[in-house]
CSV table of C-alpha atoms in Angstrom, one decimal:
chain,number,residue,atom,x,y,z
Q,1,UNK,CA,-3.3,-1.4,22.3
Q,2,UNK,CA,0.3,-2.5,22.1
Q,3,UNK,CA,-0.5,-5.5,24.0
Q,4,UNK,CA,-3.6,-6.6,22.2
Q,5,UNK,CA,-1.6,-6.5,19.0
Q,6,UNK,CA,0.7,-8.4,20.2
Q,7,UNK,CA,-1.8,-11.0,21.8
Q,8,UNK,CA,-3.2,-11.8,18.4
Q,9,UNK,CA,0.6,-12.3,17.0
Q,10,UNK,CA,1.4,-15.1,19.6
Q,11,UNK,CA,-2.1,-16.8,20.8
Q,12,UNK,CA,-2.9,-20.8,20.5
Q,13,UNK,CA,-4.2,-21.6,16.8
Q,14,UNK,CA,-7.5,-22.2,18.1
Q,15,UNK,CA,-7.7,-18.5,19.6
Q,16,UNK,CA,-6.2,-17.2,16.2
Q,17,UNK,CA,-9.6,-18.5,14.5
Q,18,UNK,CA,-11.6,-17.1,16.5
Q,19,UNK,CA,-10.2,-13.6,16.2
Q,20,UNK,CA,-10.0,-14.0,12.2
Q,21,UNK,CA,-13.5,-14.4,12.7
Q,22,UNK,CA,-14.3,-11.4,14.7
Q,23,UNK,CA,-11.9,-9.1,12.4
Q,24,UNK,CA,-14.1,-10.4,9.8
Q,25,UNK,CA,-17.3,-9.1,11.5
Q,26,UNK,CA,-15.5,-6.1,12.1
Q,27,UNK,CA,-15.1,-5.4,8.6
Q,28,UNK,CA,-18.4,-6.3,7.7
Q,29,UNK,CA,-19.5,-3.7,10.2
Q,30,UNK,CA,-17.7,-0.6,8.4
Q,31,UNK,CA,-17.2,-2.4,4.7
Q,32,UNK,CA,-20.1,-5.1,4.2
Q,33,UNK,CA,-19.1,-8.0,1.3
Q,34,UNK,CA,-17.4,-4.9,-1.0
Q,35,UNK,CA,-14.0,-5.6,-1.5
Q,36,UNK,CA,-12.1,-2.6,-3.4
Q,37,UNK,CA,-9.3,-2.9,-5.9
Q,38,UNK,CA,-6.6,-0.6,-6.8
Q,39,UNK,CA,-4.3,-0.8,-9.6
Q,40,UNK,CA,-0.6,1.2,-9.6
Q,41,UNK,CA,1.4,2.4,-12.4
Q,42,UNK,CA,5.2,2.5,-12.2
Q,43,UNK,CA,5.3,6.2,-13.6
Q,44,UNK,CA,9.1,6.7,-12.5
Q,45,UNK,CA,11.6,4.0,-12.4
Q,46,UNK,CA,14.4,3.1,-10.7
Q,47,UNK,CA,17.5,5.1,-9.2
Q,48,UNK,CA,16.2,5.9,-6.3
Q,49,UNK,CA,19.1,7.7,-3.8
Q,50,UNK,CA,17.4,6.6,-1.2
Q,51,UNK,CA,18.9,2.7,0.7
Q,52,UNK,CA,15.8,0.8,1.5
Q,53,UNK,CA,17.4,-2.5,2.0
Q,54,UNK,CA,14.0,-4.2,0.7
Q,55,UNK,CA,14.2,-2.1,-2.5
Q,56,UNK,CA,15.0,-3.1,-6.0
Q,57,UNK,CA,14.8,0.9,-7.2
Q,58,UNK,CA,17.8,1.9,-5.2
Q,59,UNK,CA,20.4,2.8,-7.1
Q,60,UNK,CA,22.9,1.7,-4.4
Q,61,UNK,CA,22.9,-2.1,-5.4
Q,62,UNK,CA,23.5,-3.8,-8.4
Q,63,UNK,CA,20.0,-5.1,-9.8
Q,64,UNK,CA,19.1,-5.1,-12.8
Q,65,UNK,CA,15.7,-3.8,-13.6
Q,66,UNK,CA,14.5,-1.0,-15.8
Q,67,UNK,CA,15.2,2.6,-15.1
Q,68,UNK,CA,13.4,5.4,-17.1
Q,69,UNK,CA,12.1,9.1,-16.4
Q,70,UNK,CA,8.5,9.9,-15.8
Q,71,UNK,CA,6.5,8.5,-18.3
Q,72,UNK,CA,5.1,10.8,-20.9
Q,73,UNK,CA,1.5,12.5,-20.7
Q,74,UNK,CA,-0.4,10.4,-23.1
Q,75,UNK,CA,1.0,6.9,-21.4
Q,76,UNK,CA,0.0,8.1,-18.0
Q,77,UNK,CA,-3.7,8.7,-19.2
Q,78,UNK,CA,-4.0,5.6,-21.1
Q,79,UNK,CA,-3.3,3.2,-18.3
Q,80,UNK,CA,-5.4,4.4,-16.4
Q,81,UNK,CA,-8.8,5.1,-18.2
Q,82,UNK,CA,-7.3,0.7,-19.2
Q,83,UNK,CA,-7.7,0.5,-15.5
Q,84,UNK,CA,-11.0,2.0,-15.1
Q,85,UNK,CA,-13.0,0.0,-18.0
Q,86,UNK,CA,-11.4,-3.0,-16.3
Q,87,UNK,CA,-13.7,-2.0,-13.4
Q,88,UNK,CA,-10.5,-1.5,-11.2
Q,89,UNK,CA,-11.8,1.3,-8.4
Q,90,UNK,CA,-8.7,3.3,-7.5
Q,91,UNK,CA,-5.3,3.9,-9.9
Q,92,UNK,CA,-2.5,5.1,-8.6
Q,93,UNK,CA,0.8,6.9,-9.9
Q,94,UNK,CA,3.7,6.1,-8.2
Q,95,UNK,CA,7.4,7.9,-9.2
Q,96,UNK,CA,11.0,6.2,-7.7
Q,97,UNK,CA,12.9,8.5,-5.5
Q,98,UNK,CA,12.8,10.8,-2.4
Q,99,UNK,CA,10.5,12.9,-4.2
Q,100,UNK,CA,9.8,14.5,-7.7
Q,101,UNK,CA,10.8,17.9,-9.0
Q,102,UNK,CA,8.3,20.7,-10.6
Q,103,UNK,CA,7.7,19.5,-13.9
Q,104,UNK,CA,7.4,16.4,-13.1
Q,105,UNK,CA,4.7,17.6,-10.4
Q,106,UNK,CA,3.0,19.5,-12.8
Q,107,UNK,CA,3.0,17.1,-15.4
Q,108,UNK,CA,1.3,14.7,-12.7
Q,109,UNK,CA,-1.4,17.8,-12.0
Q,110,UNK,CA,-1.7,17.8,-15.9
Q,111,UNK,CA,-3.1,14.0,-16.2
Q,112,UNK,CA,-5.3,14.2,-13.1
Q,113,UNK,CA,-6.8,17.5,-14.8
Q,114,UNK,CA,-7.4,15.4,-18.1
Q,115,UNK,CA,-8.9,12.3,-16.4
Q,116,UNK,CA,-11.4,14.0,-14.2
Q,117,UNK,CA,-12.9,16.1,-17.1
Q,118,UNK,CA,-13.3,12.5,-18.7
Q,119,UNK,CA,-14.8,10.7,-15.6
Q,120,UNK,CA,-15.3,12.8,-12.3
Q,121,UNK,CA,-16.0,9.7,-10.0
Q,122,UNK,CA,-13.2,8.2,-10.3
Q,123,UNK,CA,-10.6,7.7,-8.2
Q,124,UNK,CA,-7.1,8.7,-8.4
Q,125,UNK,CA,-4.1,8.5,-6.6
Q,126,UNK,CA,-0.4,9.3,-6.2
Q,127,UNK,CA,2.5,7.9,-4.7
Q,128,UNK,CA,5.0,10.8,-5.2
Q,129,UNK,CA,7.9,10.7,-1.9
Q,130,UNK,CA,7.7,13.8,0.3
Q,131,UNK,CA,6.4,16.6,-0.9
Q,132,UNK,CA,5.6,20.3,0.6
Q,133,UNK,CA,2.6,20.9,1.5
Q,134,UNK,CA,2.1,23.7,-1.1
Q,135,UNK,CA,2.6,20.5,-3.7
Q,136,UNK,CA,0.3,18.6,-2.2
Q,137,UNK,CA,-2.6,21.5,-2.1
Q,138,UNK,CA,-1.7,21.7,-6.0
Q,139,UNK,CA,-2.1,17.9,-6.5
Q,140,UNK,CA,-5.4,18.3,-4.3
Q,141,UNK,CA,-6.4,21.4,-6.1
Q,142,UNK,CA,-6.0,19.4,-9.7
Q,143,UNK,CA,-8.8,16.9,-8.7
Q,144,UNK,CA,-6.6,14.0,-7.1
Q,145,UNK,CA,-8.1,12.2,-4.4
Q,146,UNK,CA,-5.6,10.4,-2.7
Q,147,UNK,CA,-2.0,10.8,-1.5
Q,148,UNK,CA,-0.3,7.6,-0.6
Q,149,UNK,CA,3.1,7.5,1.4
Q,150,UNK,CA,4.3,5.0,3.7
Q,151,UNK,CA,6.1,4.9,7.0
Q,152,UNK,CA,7.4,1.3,6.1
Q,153,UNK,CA,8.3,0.1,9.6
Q,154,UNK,CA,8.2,1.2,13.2
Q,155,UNK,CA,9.8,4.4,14.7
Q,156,UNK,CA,12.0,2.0,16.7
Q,157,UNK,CA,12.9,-0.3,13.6
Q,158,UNK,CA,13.3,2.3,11.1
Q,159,UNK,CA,17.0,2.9,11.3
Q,160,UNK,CA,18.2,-0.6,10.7
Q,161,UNK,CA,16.3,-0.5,7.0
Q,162,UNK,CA,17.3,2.7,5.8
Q,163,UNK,CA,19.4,5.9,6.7
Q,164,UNK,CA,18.5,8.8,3.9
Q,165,UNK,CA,15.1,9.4,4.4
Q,166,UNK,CA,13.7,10.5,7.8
Q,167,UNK,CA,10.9,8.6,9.5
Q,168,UNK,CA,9.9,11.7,11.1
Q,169,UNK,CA,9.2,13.7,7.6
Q,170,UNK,CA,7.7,10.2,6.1
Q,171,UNK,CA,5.1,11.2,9.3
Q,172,UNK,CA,5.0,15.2,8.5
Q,173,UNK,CA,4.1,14.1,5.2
Q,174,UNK,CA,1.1,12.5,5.8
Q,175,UNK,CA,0.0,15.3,8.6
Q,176,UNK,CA,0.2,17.5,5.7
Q,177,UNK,CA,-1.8,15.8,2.6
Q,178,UNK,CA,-4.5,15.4,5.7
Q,179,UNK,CA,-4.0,19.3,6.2
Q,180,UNK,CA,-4.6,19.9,2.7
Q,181,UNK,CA,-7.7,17.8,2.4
Q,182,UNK,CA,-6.3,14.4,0.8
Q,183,UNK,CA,-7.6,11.5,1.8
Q,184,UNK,CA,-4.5,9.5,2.9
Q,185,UNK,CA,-2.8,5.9,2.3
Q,186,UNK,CA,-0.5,5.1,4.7
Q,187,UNK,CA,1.5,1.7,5.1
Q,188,UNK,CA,4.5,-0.6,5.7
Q,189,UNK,CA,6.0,-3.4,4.9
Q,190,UNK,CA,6.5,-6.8,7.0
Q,191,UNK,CA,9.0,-9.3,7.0
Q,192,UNK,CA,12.2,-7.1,7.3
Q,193,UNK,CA,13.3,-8.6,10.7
Q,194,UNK,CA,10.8,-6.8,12.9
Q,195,UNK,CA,9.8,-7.3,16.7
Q,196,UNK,CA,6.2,-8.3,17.5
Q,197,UNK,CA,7.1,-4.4,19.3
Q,198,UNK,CA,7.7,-2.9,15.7
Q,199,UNK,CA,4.5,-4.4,14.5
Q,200,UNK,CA,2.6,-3.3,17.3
Q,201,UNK,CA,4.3,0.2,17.4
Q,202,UNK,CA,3.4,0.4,13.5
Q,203,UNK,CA,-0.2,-0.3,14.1
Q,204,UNK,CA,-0.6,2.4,16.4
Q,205,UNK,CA,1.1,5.3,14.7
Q,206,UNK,CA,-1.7,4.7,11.5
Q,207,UNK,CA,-3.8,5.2,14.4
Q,208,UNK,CA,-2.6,8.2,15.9
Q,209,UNK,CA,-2.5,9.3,12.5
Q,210,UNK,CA,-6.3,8.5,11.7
Q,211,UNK,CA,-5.0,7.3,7.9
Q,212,UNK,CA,-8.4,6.3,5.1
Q,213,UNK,CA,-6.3,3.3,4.1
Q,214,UNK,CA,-3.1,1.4,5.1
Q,215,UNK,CA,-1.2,-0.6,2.4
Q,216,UNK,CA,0.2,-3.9,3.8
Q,217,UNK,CA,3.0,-5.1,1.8
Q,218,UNK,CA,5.0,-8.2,2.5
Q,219,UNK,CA,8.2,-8.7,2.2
Q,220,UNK,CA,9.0,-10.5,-1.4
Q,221,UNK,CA,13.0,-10.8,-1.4
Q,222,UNK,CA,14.4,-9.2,-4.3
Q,223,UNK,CA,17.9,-10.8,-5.6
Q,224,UNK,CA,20.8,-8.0,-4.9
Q,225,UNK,CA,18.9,-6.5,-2.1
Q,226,UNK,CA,20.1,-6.4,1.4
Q,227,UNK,CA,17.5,-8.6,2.3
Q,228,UNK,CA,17.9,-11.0,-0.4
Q,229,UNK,CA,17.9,-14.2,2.1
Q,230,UNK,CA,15.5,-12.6,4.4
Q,231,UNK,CA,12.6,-15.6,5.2
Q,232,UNK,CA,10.5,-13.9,8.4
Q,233,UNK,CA,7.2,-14.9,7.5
Q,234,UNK,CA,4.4,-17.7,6.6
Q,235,UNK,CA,1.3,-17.3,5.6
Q,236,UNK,CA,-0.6,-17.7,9.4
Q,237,UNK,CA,1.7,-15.0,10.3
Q,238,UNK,CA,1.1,-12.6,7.3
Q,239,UNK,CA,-2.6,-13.5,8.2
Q,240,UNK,CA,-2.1,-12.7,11.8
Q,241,UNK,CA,-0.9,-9.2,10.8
Q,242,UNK,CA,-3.9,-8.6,9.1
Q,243,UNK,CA,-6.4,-9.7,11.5
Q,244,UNK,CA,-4.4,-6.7,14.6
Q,245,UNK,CA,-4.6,-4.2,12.2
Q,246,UNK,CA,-8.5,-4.4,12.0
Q,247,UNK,CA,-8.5,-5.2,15.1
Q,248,UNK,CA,-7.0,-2.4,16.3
Q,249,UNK,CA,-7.9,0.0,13.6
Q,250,UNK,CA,-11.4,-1.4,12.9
Q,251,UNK,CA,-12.7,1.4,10.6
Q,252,UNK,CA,-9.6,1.8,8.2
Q,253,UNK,CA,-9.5,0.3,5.3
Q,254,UNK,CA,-6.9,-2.5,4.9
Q,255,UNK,CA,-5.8,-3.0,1.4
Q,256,UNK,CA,-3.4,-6.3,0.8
Q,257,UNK,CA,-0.8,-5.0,-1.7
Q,258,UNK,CA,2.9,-6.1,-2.4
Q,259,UNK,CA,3.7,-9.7,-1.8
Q,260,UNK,CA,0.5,-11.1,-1.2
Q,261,UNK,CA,1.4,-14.2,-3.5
Q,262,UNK,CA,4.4,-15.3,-2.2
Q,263,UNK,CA,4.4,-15.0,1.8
Q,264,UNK,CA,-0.1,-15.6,1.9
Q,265,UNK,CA,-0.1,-18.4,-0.9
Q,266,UNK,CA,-3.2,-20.7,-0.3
Q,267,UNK,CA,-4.1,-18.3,2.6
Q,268,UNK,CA,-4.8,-15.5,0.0
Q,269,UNK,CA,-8.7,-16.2,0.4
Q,270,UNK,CA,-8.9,-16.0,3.8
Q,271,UNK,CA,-6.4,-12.5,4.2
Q,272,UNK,CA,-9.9,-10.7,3.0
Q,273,UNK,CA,-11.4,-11.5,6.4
Q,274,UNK,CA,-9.6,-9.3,8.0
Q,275,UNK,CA,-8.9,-6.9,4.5
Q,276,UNK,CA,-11.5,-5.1,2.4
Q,277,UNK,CA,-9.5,-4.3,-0.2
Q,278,UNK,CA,-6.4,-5.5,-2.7
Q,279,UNK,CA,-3.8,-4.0,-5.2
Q,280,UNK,CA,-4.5,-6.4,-8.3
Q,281,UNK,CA,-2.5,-6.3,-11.7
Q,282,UNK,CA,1.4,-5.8,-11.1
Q,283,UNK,CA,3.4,-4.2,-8.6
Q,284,UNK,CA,6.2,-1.8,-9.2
Q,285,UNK,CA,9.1,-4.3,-10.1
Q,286,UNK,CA,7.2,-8.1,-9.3
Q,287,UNK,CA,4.1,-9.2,-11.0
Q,288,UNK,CA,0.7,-10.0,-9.7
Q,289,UNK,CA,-1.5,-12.5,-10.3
Q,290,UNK,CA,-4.5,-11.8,-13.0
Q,291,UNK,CA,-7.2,-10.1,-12.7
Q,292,UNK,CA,-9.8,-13.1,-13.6
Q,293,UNK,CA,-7.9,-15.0,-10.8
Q,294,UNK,CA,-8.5,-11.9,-8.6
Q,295,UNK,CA,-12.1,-11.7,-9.3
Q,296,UNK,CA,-13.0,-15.9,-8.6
Q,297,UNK,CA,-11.4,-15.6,-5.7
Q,298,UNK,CA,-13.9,-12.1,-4.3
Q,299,UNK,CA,-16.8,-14.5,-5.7
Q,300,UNK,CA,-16.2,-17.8,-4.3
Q,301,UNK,CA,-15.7,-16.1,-0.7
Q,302,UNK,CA,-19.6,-14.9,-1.5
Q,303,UNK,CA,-18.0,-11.3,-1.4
Q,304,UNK,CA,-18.7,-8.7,-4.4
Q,305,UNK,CA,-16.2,-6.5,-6.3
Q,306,UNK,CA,-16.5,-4.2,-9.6
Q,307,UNK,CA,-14.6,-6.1,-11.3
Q,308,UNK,CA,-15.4,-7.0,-15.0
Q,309,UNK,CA,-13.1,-9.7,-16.7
C-alpha cells in the first residue's frame, strides 16, 4: 500500500488526473453526490501543556489568543442546536489540553443528554484528548456518537513535532472509543515537514485502525509557532493527499477540515473528488470561510448537501 501511496504523491500531472478521477468514482461508490458538513466548537481554550510545534493552544510559546475554561452548560447547547437549524450534519465539542478532568467530563455527558432528548438523530461529537476507556463508555452511554482524536503524523515523524504526548496512547485511544462502541474520527495534519514515508505510513495506520472518518488538516502557520515559516505544501499536493487516502482507504470517509483555504485555494472545488465531507464555519483559533460560500461551491460541482443558507 505504502508504495501505491506514494505513487500517487510523485506521478506525471497527466497520471495525477486520472487518479483524481478514479478517487472520485470511488467515492461515489460508498458516498454518491452527498457531501457531509460538520461544525466544531472551541469548548476549552488555550494552555495546553502539551508542545505541538503546529499549535497556537500550547502554552509553551508566546501567542496571543484567548484562553478560557470550559464553556458553561447553556453556551455549549446553544451552539449547537445554531448548528443544527443551519442544516450543519455533525457538531463537535472540542476542549485544549491532554485531556479533561471529571467535571468537566460530566458536564460534556450533561449537554449530550440535553441535546438528544431535543433531537435524537442528530449527530454529536467530541474532541476531548485521551481519555480511559471507562470515560469514554460514559460519553457513549450519554448518547454521543462520535469520538474524534488524531494521531497527527506518522509513527516515524511523530517525535520531531511533539514530545509530551505519546503516539502510542494517541493509538490506544482510538482502539478503545472502538471498544466502547464509538464510531471514531481519526486524523493528521500535513505540511509539518513530512516524508512522502510519513504520509504513506499515516495512511496505513487509519487503516489498520479501520477509523469511520479521517480529519485532514493542513498545515496553516500560526505566528509564534515552531512552525511559523513552515511552506511544504501547494494546492496539487494538498490535492494529492486527498486523492491516496481514498485511494487507499476507499470506504472511509474523508472530511477536509483545518486549512483548507489557505494551502487548497482555487483547488478547494476539486479536493471533494476525492473527500465526501468538510468542517465548514471556523476552526479552533483561524476562521473559515462562510457557510453560503460553502454551500455554492457543493451545488455548482452538481453535488448535494443539507445545507440551508
Amino acid at each position: 500500500m505504502k508504495e501505491s501511496v506514494k505513487e500517487i504523491l510523485n506521478c506525471s500531472l497527466e497520471e495525477f488526473y486520472s487518479f483524481l478521477n478514479t478517487s472520485l468514482q470511488e467515492k461515489f461508490k460508498y458516498f454518491g453526490k452527498q457531501i457531509e458538513t460538520c461544525a466544531i466548537l472551541n469548548a476549552k481554550s488555550g494552555k495546553c501543556p502539551s508542545d505541538c510545534k503546529f499549535c497556537a493552544q500550547s502554552a509553551r510559546f508566546d501567542l496571543k489568543i484567548k484562553t478560557y475554561p470550559l464553556l458553561e452548560e447553556q453556551k455549549l447547547i446553544d451552539a449547537a442546536l445554531n448548528a443544527f437549524e443551519k442544516g450543519i450534519d455533525r457538531f463537535s465539542f472540542v476542549t485544549s489540553g491532554i485531556s479533561v478532568d471529571r467535571k468537566e467530563l460530566k458536564r460534556i455527558a450533561e449537554v449530550v443528554e440535553k441535546i438528544k432528548s431535543k433531537n435524537p438523530e442528530v449527530k454529536i461529537c467530541a474532541s476531548l484528548g485521551q481519555l480511559r476507556k471507562v470515560d469514554l463508555k460514559f460519553l457513549k452511554d450519554s448518547g454521543l456518537d462520535r469520538y474524534h482524536h488524531n494521531l497527527e503524523t506518522s509513527k516515524e515523524f511523530y517525535p520531531a513535532i511533539t514530545t509530551v504526548q505519546k503516539w502510542e496512547d494517541r493509538v490506544k485511544t482510538i482502539e478503545q472509543a472502538k471498544e466502547v462502541g464509538l464510531s471514531t474520527c481519526c486524523g493528521g495534519i500535513f505540511g509539518l515537514g513530512e516524508s512522502d514515508d510519513d504520509v504513506a505510513s499515516i495512511i496505513e495506520t487509519w487503516k489498520e485502525l479501520h477509523v469511520d472518518s479521517i480529519p485532514v488538516n493542513f498545515l496553516h502557520p500560526v505566528k509564534g509557532t515552531p512552525l511559523e515559516n513552515a511552506n511544504f505544501l501547494t494546492p496539487l499536493k494538498c490535492l494529492r493527499i486527498l486523492t491516496a487516502i481514498r485511494m487507499a482507504i476507499p470506504e472511509a470517509e474523508i472530511r477536509i477540515c483545518g486549512g483548507r483555504e489557505y494551502n487548497l485555494r482555487k483547488l478547494q472545488p476539486l479536493g471533494l473528488f476525492p473527500a465526501n465531507a468538510l468542517m465548514v464555519g471556523n476552526y479552533l483559533t483561524t476562521k473559515g470561510r462562510s457557510l453560503k460560500d460553502d454551500a455554492e461551491m457543493i451545488k455548482d460541482l452538481g453535488f448535494e448537501s443539507n445545507l440551508r443558507v
